[in-house]
Short mmCIF file of C-alpha atoms and ligand atoms in Angstrom, two decimals:
data_model
loop_
_atom_site.label_atom_id
_atom_site.label_comp_id
_atom_site.label_asym_id
_atom_site.label_seq_id
_atom_site.Cartn_x
_atom_site.Cartn_y
_atom_site.Cartn_z
CA MET A 26 53.41 25.56 -42.50
CA LYS A 27 57.06 25.95 -42.98
CA ASN A 28 57.72 24.63 -45.78
CA ILE A 29 55.37 25.27 -49.12
CA PRO A 30 55.81 23.09 -52.28
CA GLN A 31 56.87 24.82 -54.98
CA THR A 32 55.37 22.87 -57.50
CA ILE A 33 52.41 20.57 -57.11
CA GLY A 34 51.59 17.63 -59.20
CA ILE A 35 47.24 15.99 -58.62
CA ILE A 36 46.24 13.03 -60.76
CA MET A 37 42.46 14.27 -59.99
CA ASP A 38 41.06 10.49 -59.68
CA GLY A 39 37.49 9.24 -58.84
CA ASN A 40 35.01 11.52 -60.06
CA GLY A 41 33.34 8.77 -61.82
CA ARG A 42 32.96 6.51 -58.66
CA TRP A 43 31.68 9.53 -56.62
CA ALA A 44 29.03 10.04 -59.45
CA LYS A 45 28.18 6.12 -59.05
CA ALA A 46 27.72 6.73 -55.96
CA LYS A 47 25.09 9.16 -55.64
CA GLY A 48 22.93 7.75 -58.67
CA LEU A 49 24.45 10.25 -61.43
CA PRO A 50 25.99 9.97 -64.44
CA ARG A 51 29.65 9.97 -64.56
CA THR A 52 29.65 13.41 -66.51
CA ALA A 53 28.31 15.15 -63.07
CA GLY A 54 31.57 13.99 -61.28
CA HIS A 55 33.27 15.73 -64.37
CA LYS A 56 31.42 19.15 -63.86
CA GLN A 57 31.91 18.65 -59.72
CA GLY A 58 35.88 17.68 -60.42
CA ALA A 59 35.84 21.40 -62.47
CA ASP A 60 34.97 22.57 -59.40
CA THR A 61 36.81 21.31 -57.23
CA ILE A 62 39.64 22.89 -59.55
CA ARG A 63 38.70 26.36 -58.66
CA THR A 64 38.68 24.98 -54.51
CA VAL A 65 42.50 23.80 -55.07
CA ALA A 66 43.62 26.66 -57.48
CA LEU A 67 42.48 29.49 -55.02
CA ALA A 68 43.52 27.69 -52.19
CA ALA A 69 46.60 26.70 -53.69
CA ASN A 70 47.29 30.39 -54.64
CA ASP A 71 46.35 31.87 -50.96
CA LEU A 72 49.44 28.95 -49.41
CA GLY A 73 51.97 30.76 -52.09
CA VAL A 74 52.64 26.88 -54.24
CA LYS A 75 53.92 28.09 -57.11
CA LYS A 76 52.72 26.19 -59.59
CA LEU A 77 49.98 23.53 -59.97
CA ILE A 78 49.98 20.85 -62.58
CA LEU A 79 46.45 19.21 -63.17
CA TYR A 80 45.98 15.45 -64.77
CA ALA A 81 42.17 16.52 -66.93
CA PHE A 82 42.95 14.41 -69.30
CA SER A 83 45.40 11.80 -70.72
CA THR A 84 46.80 10.54 -73.90
CA GLU A 85 44.44 7.47 -73.22
CA ASN A 86 41.40 8.96 -72.09
CA TRP A 87 40.74 9.08 -75.98
CA LYS A 88 39.70 4.97 -75.43
CA ARG A 89 36.43 6.31 -72.99
CA PRO A 90 32.93 6.53 -74.81
CA ASP A 91 32.39 9.10 -77.00
CA ASP A 92 29.63 11.06 -75.28
CA GLU A 93 32.19 10.98 -72.21
CA VAL A 94 35.09 12.49 -74.46
CA GLY A 95 32.53 14.94 -75.69
CA TYR A 96 32.20 16.32 -72.43
CA LEU A 97 35.12 16.67 -71.18
CA CYS A 98 36.13 18.60 -73.92
CA LYS A 99 32.98 21.18 -73.03
CA LEU A 100 34.62 21.26 -69.67
CA PRO A 101 37.16 23.95 -70.10
CA GLY A 102 34.82 26.24 -72.08
CA ILE A 103 32.30 25.77 -68.93
CA PHE A 104 35.27 26.50 -66.30
CA PHE A 105 36.73 29.44 -67.29
CA ALA A 106 33.06 30.99 -68.20
CA ARG A 107 32.33 30.62 -64.80
CA TYR A 108 35.89 31.24 -63.30
CA ILE A 109 37.89 33.25 -65.69
CA LYS A 110 36.90 36.30 -63.53
CA GLU A 111 37.99 34.69 -60.37
CA LEU A 112 41.09 33.84 -61.88
CA MET A 113 42.13 37.30 -63.21
CA GLU A 114 41.30 38.62 -59.50
CA ASN A 115 43.51 36.14 -57.82
CA GLY A 116 46.38 36.87 -60.71
CA ILE A 117 45.98 33.62 -61.45
CA ARG A 118 47.67 32.18 -64.64
CA VAL A 119 46.77 29.14 -66.69
CA THR A 120 49.37 27.19 -68.60
CA PHE A 121 48.84 23.90 -70.39
CA ALA A 122 50.60 20.86 -71.24
CA GLY A 123 50.29 18.11 -73.74
CA GLU A 124 49.07 18.09 -77.11
CA LEU A 125 46.12 20.69 -77.88
CA GLU A 126 45.47 19.61 -81.35
CA ARG A 127 43.54 16.90 -81.18
CA PHE A 128 41.18 18.50 -79.38
CA PRO A 129 37.84 19.76 -81.44
CA LYS A 130 38.69 23.84 -82.55
CA ASP A 131 36.54 25.72 -79.64
CA THR A 132 38.22 23.54 -76.98
CA GLN A 133 41.34 24.72 -78.31
CA GLU A 134 40.58 28.24 -78.91
CA VAL A 135 38.65 28.33 -74.96
CA ILE A 136 42.44 27.49 -73.55
CA GLN A 137 44.14 29.79 -75.53
CA LYS A 138 42.22 32.15 -74.43
CA ALA A 139 42.39 31.19 -70.94
CA VAL A 140 46.10 31.53 -71.19
CA LEU A 141 46.36 34.48 -72.66
CA GLN A 142 44.23 36.34 -70.98
CA THR A 143 45.98 35.43 -68.10
CA LYS A 144 49.29 35.61 -68.94
CA ASP A 145 51.01 38.35 -67.15
CA ASN A 146 49.59 37.60 -63.60
CA PRO A 147 51.68 37.02 -60.79
CA GLY A 148 49.82 34.12 -58.84
CA LEU A 149 50.00 30.71 -58.92
CA GLU A 150 50.46 29.57 -62.34
CA LEU A 151 47.65 26.55 -62.73
CA CYS A 152 48.84 24.45 -65.39
CA ILE A 153 46.27 21.82 -66.87
CA ALA A 154 47.84 19.02 -68.42
CA ILE A 155 45.45 17.88 -71.34
CA ASN A 156 46.15 15.26 -73.94
CA TYR A 157 48.71 14.74 -72.24
CA GLY A 158 50.79 11.44 -71.28
CA SER A 159 54.66 11.25 -70.13
CA ARG A 160 55.74 9.21 -72.28
CA ARG A 161 54.97 10.63 -75.49
CA GLU A 162 55.66 14.19 -74.09
CA ILE A 163 59.64 11.97 -73.71
CA LEU A 164 59.50 10.46 -76.73
CA LEU A 165 58.54 14.19 -78.08
CA ALA A 166 61.84 15.55 -76.40
CA MET A 167 63.72 13.20 -77.46
CA GLN A 168 62.67 13.36 -81.71
CA LYS A 169 62.72 17.80 -81.06
CA TYR A 170 66.98 16.58 -79.37
CA ALA A 171 67.58 14.60 -82.07
CA LYS A 172 66.54 16.90 -85.13
CA ASP A 173 68.46 19.70 -83.12
CA VAL A 174 71.31 18.12 -83.62
CA ALA A 175 71.06 16.89 -86.55
CA SER A 176 70.25 20.31 -88.05
CA GLY A 177 73.80 21.54 -85.80
CA ASN A 178 71.90 23.03 -83.92
CA ARG A 179 73.67 21.94 -80.71
CA GLU A 180 75.77 19.80 -80.30
CA ASN A 181 75.23 16.11 -78.94
CA ASP A 182 76.01 17.12 -74.88
CA ILE A 183 72.78 17.55 -73.03
CA THR A 184 72.45 17.89 -69.54
CA GLU A 185 69.85 16.96 -67.31
CA GLU A 186 68.34 20.22 -66.92
CA GLU A 187 68.50 20.61 -70.82
CA VAL A 188 66.40 17.79 -70.72
CA SER A 189 63.58 19.87 -68.79
CA ASN A 190 63.78 22.03 -71.04
CA TYR A 191 62.49 20.04 -74.19
CA LEU A 192 59.28 18.69 -72.31
CA PHE A 193 56.12 20.25 -71.77
CA VAL A 194 56.50 20.35 -67.91
CA LYS A 195 59.85 21.55 -66.96
CA GLU A 196 59.74 22.29 -63.23
CA ASP A 197 60.58 19.35 -60.79
CA VAL A 198 57.71 18.43 -58.97
CA ASP A 199 57.87 18.49 -55.27
CA LEU A 200 54.56 17.21 -53.98
CA MET A 201 52.33 14.53 -56.15
CA ILE A 202 48.99 13.83 -55.17
CA ARG A 203 46.78 10.88 -56.04
CA THR A 204 42.56 11.10 -55.07
CA SER A 205 40.63 8.58 -54.70
CA GLY A 206 42.81 5.55 -53.22
CA GLU A 207 44.61 4.09 -56.76
CA LEU A 208 48.04 3.70 -56.03
CA ARG A 209 49.47 4.10 -59.62
CA ILE A 210 51.08 6.87 -60.97
CA SER A 211 49.69 6.25 -64.49
CA ASN A 212 52.01 7.74 -67.17
CA TYR A 213 51.89 10.68 -65.28
CA LEU A 214 55.16 13.84 -64.68
CA LEU A 215 57.56 10.75 -64.67
CA TRP A 216 60.84 12.75 -65.17
CA GLN A 217 59.60 15.44 -62.98
CA ILE A 218 58.79 13.17 -60.37
CA ALA A 219 62.12 12.11 -59.76
CA TYR A 220 62.14 13.46 -56.23
CA ALA A 221 58.65 14.40 -55.40
CA GLU A 222 56.76 13.03 -52.25
CA LEU A 223 54.04 10.82 -52.94
CA ILE A 224 50.31 11.21 -51.23
CA PHE A 225 47.75 8.85 -52.06
CA THR A 226 44.50 9.65 -50.88
CA PRO A 227 41.12 7.81 -50.21
CA VAL A 228 38.94 10.97 -50.84
CA ALA A 229 37.70 11.38 -54.27
CA TRP A 230 38.17 14.37 -56.37
CA PRO A 231 34.89 15.99 -56.37
CA ASP A 232 35.16 16.00 -52.59
CA PHE A 233 38.98 17.24 -51.87
CA ASP A 234 38.69 20.56 -50.63
CA ARG A 235 41.06 23.62 -49.19
CA GLU A 236 41.24 21.56 -46.06
CA CYS A 237 42.70 18.13 -47.57
CA LEU A 238 45.16 20.67 -49.39
CA GLU A 239 46.26 21.74 -46.48
CA GLN A 240 46.53 17.86 -44.83
CA CYS A 241 48.50 17.18 -47.90
CA ILE A 242 50.83 20.12 -47.53
CA GLU A 243 51.46 19.47 -43.35
CA GLU A 244 52.13 15.18 -44.64
CA TYR A 245 54.43 16.81 -47.15
CA ASN A 246 56.02 19.08 -44.10
CA ARG A 247 56.65 15.38 -42.11
CA ARG A 248 58.27 14.24 -44.26
CA ASP A 249 62.36 13.70 -44.56
CA ARG A 250 63.36 14.88 -47.68
CA ARG A 251 66.98 13.86 -48.61
CA TYR A 252 67.85 13.55 -52.13
CA GLY A 253 69.71 10.61 -51.79
CA GLY A 254 72.08 12.11 -49.29
CA LEU A 255 71.40 11.86 -45.06
CA THR A 256 69.55 13.81 -42.78
CA LYS A 257 71.13 17.15 -42.16
C1 FPP B 15 39.16 10.79 -63.03
O1 FPP B 15 38.23 10.21 -62.67
C2 FPP B 15 39.21 11.88 -64.20
C3 FPP B 15 39.38 12.60 -65.19
C4 FPP B 15 39.75 11.69 -66.39
C5 FPP B 15 38.58 13.97 -66.04
C6 FPP B 15 39.29 14.98 -65.02
C7 FPP B 15 38.71 16.16 -65.43
C8 FPP B 15 38.57 16.81 -64.05
C9 FPP B 15 38.54 16.98 -63.12
C10 FPP B 15 37.53 18.20 -65.43
C11 FPP B 15 38.41 19.28 -66.21
C12 FPP B 15 38.42 20.39 -66.38
C13 FPP B 15 38.68 21.46 -66.62
C14 FPP B 15 38.30 22.62 -66.51
C15 FPP B 15 40.63 21.22 -67.36
P1 FPP B 15 37.91 8.88 -63.51
O2 FPP B 15 36.82 9.61 -64.75
O3 FPP B 15 38.54 7.94 -63.77
O4 FPP B 15 37.03 8.30 -62.14
P2 FPP B 15 36.89 6.91 -61.78
O5 FPP B 15 38.31 6.29 -62.11
O6 FPP B 15 36.30 7.02 -60.63
O7 FPP B 15 35.84 6.00 -63.10
#
């Protein structure tokens, strides 16, 4: 493939429906979905993607039943216990985007430990968006900017690049993928997807694999990215 997107965002949707179709509890879908994170991170790393941003928990997901929220809080611990060695061997760097503070202490600690342990790895940045919502991200950025201006730390002269610097995710997204057939963005990376190519696949996240990622990148290569200009 000639053109590998540097930054890919994924809305990992369909875990619940995948589980229901198999007569399993929704949590089984999330467990399988966590294994898909491993598969897709390794594939993206092999392909030379720089950053993969995965929507693991939105600011709206707190509305789900307590047992499901509880399980989602435990999953990072299960995931890193199983796969941190492999992430290290493959040079993958873990980061997160969102407000970690609302999670239980042990969830915060396992994520921070994975970030610290992998911080010098030179490969893919695997960014977990957790307690993340794009409007909230923009609101927090505005509040921080207003504070910086009011305290005399900076002039009121912000540029588009500097807006990005106030956000959790500073990069522009090249390719945005949503699994499981819904045609929505669901408050994900609204600023960052300004010029992203969007791909909606019917495949449920637990079934998404290396081949699916490669197909999305092939489709991305067929697109003509003009950024509002004309084709060269
Ligand atoms: C959406 O499917 C999925 C989520 C809300 C959770 C995604 C989380 C993971 C894949 C695992 C996270 C693990 C780590 C290590 C961070 P849904 O439940 O909305 O599915 P449905 O639309 O079919 O009900």
